[in-house]
Short mmCIF file of C-alpha atoms in Angstrom, two decimals:
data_model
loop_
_atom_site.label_atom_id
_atom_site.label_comp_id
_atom_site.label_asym_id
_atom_site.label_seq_id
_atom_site.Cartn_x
_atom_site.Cartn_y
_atom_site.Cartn_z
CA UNK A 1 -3.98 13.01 -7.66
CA UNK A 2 -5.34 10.73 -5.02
CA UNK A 3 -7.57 13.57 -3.50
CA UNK A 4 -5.97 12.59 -0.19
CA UNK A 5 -3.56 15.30 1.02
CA UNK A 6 -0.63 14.86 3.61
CA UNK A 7 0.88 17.40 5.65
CA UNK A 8 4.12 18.53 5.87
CA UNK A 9 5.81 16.83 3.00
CA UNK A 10 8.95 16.62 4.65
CA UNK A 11 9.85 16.43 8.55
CA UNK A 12 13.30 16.70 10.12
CA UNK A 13 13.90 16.62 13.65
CA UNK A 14 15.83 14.82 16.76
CA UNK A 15 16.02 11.79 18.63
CA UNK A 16 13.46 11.86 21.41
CA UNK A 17 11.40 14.42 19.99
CA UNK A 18 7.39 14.01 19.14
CA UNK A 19 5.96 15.06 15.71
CA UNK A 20 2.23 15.06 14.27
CA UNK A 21 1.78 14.00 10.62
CA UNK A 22 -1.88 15.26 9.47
CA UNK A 23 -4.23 13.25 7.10
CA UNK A 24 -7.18 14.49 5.00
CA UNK A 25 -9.25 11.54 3.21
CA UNK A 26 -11.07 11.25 -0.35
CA UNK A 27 -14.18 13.75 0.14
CA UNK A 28 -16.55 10.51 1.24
CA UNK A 29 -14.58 8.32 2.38
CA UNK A 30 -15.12 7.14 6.41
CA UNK A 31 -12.07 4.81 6.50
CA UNK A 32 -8.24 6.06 7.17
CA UNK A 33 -4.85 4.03 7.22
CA UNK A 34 -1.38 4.63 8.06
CA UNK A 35 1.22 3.12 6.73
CA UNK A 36 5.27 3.52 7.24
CA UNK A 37 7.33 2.42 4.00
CA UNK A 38 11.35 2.12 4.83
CA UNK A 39 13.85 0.74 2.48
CA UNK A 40 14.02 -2.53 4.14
CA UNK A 41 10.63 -3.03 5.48
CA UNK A 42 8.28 -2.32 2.55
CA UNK A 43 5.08 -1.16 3.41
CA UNK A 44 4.22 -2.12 6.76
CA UNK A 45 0.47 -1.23 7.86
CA UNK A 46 0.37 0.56 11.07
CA UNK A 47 -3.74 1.19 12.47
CA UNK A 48 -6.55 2.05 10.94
CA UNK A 49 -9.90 3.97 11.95
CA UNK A 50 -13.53 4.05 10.55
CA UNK A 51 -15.67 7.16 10.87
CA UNK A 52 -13.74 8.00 13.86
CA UNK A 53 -13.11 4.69 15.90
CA UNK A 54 -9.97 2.35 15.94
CA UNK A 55 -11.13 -0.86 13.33
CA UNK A 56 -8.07 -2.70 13.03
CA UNK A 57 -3.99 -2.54 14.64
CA UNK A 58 -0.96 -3.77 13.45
CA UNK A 59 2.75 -3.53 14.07
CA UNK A 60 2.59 0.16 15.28
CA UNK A 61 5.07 0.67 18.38
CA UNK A 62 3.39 1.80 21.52
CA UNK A 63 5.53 5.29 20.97
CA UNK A 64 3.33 5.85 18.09
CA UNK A 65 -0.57 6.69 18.37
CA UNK A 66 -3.22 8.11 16.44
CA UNK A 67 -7.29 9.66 16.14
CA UNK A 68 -9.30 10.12 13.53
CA UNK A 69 -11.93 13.63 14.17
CA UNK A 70 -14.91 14.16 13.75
CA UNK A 71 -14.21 15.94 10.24
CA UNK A 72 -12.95 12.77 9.49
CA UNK A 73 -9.09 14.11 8.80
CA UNK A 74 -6.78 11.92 11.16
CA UNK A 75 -3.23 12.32 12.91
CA UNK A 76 -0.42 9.78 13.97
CA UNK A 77 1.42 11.38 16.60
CA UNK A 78 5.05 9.69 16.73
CA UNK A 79 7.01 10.72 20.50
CA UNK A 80 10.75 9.78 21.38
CA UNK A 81 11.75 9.49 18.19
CA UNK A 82 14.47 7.20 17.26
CA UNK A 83 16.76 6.87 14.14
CA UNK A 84 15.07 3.88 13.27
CA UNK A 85 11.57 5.66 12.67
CA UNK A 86 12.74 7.62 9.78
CA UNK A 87 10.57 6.50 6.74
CA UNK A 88 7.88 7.64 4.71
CA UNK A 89 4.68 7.66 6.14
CA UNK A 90 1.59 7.35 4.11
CA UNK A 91 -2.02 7.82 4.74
CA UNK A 92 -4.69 6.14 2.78
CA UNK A 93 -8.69 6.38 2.64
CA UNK A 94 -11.17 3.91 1.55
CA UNK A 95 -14.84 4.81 0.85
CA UNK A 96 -18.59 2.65 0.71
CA UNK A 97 -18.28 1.94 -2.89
CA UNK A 98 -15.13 0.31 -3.53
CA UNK A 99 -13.85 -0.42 0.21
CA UNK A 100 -11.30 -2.62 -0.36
CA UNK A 101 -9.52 -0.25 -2.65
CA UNK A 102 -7.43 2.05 -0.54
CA UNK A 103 -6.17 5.73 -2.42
CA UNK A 104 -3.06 6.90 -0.72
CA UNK A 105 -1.76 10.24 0.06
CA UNK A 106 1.54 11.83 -0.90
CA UNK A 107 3.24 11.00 1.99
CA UNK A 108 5.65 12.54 5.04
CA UNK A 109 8.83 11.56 5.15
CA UNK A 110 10.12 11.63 8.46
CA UNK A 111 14.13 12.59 9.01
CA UNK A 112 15.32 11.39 12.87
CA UNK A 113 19.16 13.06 13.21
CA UNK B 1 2.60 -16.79 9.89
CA UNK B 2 1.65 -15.60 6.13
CA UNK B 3 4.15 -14.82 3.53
CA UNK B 4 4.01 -12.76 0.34
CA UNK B 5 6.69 -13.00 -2.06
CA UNK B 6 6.92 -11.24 -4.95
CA UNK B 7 9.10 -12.96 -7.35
CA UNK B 8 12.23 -10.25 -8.14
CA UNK B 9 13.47 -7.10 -7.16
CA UNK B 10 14.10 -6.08 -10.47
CA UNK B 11 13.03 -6.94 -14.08
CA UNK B 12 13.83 -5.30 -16.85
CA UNK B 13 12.50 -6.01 -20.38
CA UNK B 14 12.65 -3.83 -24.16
CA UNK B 15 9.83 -1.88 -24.79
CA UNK B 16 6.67 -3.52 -26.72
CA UNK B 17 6.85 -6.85 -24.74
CA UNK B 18 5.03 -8.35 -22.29
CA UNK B 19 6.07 -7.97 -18.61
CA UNK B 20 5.34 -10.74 -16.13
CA UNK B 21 5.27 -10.51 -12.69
CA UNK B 22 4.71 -13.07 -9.62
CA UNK B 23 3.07 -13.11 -6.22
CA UNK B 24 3.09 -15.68 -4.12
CA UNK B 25 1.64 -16.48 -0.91
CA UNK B 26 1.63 -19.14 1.78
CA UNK B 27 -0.31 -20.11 5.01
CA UNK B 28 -3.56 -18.02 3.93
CA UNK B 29 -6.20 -17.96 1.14
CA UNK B 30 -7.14 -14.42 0.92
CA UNK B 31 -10.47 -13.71 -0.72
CA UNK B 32 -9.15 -11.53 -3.06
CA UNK B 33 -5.68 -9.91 -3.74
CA UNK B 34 -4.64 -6.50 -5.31
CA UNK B 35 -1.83 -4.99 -6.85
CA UNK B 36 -0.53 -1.06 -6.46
CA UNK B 37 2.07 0.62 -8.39
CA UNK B 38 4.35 2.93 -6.75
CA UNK B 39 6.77 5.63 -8.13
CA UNK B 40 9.97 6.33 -6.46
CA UNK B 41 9.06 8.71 -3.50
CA UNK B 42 5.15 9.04 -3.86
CA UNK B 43 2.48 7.06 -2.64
CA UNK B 44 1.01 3.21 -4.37
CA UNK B 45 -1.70 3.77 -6.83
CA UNK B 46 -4.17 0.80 -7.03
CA UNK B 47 -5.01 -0.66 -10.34
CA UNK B 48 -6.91 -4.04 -9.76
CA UNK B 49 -8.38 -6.17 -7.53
CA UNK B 50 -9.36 -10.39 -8.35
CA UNK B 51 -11.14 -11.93 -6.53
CA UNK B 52 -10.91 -15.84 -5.22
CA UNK B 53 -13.58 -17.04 -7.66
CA UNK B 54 -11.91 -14.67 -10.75
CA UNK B 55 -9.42 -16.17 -12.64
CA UNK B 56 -8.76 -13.31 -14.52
CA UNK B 57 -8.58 -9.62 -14.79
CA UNK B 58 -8.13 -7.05 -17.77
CA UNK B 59 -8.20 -3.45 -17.75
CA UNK B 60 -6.25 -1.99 -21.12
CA UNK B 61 -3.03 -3.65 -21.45
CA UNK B 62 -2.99 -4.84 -17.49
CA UNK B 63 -3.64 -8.51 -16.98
CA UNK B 64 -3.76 -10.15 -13.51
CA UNK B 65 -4.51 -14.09 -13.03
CA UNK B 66 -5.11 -15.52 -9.70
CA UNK B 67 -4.57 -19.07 -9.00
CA UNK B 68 -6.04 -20.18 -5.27
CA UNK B 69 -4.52 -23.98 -5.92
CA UNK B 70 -0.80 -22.43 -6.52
CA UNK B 71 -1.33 -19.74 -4.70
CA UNK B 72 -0.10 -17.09 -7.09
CA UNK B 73 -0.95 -14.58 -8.86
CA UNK B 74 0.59 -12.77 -11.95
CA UNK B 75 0.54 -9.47 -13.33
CA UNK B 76 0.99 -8.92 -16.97
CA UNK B 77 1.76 -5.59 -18.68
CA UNK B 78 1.06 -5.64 -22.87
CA UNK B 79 3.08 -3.98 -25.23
CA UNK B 80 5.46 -2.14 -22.47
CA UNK B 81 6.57 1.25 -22.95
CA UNK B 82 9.05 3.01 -20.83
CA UNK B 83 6.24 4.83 -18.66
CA UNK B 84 5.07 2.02 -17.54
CA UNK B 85 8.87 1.62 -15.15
CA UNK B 86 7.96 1.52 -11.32
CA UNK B 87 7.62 -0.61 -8.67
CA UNK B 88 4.94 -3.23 -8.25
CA UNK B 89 3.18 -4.19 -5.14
CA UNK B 90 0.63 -7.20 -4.71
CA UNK B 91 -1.41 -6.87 -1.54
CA UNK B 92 -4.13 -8.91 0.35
CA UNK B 93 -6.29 -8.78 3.73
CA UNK B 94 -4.96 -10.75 6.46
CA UNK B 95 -6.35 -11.61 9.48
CA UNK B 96 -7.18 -8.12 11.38
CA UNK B 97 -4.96 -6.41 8.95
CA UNK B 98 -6.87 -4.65 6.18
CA UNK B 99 -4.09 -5.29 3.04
CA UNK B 100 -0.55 -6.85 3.74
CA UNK B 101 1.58 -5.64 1.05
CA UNK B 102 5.02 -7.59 -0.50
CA UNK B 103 8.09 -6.23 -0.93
CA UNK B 104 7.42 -5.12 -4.79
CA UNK B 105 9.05 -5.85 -8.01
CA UNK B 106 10.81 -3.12 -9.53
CA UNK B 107 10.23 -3.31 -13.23
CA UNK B 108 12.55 -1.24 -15.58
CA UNK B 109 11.17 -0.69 -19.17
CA UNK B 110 14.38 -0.15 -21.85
CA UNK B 111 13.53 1.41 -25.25
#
């Protein structure tokens, strides 16, 4: 167990729809990632956010968004869903003593019908 | 534009030997590099991290090299045992992006 949780587990819904995936971190750690994993893509890093502020972007589609609160627990909010966003999506945290090494959560895998 | 390449999809080797596996890179020179395993369905777990000026890294029967001039690195697994089958991922910062991550090797351990 990473100690970072994901919520839900699983997520099925339809094409154009918007959906919230929830992210606690490591107790400690200030630094949250997302990530989306499909079978042909691999792991492809999406944004990340330190102690609530946006520290680095990468290939995340202007559909998709996210915030990191105060409590530190962040969301990625995913609107008009396609077929082609259905993957796992995983969080990850990275604290002030190690903070290169990033823990990952559990996941949500995301079903678009 | 960097690439990381991890050598196979699959390997599969008999329990008790070694596994080997590659990463290699091209257009960057990360500082250091890292390497995750994942299990089907959950999320990657890290195990180490080398550094540029490391040119090797142990921790119980996990051995990673990291060679700046080739740019590669391998992983090395000991004495194998079936619980050690998953799928390996190197990783390394590039640019803005905190870790890039290849595609994985999925190793297969037969006893």
């Amino acid at each position: 167990d990473s100690g970072v949780t994901q919520t839900p587990k699983h997520l099925i819904t339809a094409t154009g729809q918007r959906v919230t995936l929830r992210c606690s971190p490591r107790s400690g750690d200030l630094s949250v990632y997302w990530y989306q994993q499909s079978l042909d893509q691999g792991l492809q890093f999406l944004i990340q956010y330190y102690n609530g502020e946006e520290r680095a972007k990468g290939n995340i589609l202007e559909r998709f968004s996210a915030q990191q609160f105060p409590d530190l627990h962040s969301e990625l909010n995913l609107s008009s869903l396609e077929l082609g966003d259905s993957a796992l999506y995983f969080c990850a945290s990275s604290g002030p003593r190690n903070p290169y090494e990033q823990y990952f959560g559990p996941g949500t895998r995301l079903t678009v019908t | 534009s960097q690439k990381i390449e991890q050598n196979s999809e699959a390997l599969n080797i008999q329990e008790g030997k070694t596994a080997t596996l590659t990463c290699n890179y091209t257009n960057y020179s990360p500082a250091y590099l890292q390497w995750y395993r994942q299990d089907p369905g959950r999320g990657p777990v890290f195990l180490l991290l080398i550094r540029e000026n490391e040119k090797e890294k142990r921790k119980e029967r996990l051995k990673v090299t990291f060679d700046t001039t080739l740019k590669q690195s391998l992983f090395h697994i000991t004495a194998s045992q079936p619980a050690d089958s998953a799928t390996y991922l190197c990783a390394f910062p590039s640019g803005n992006t905190p870790l890039v991550f290849g595609k994985g090797t999925r190793l297969s351990v037969i006893a």
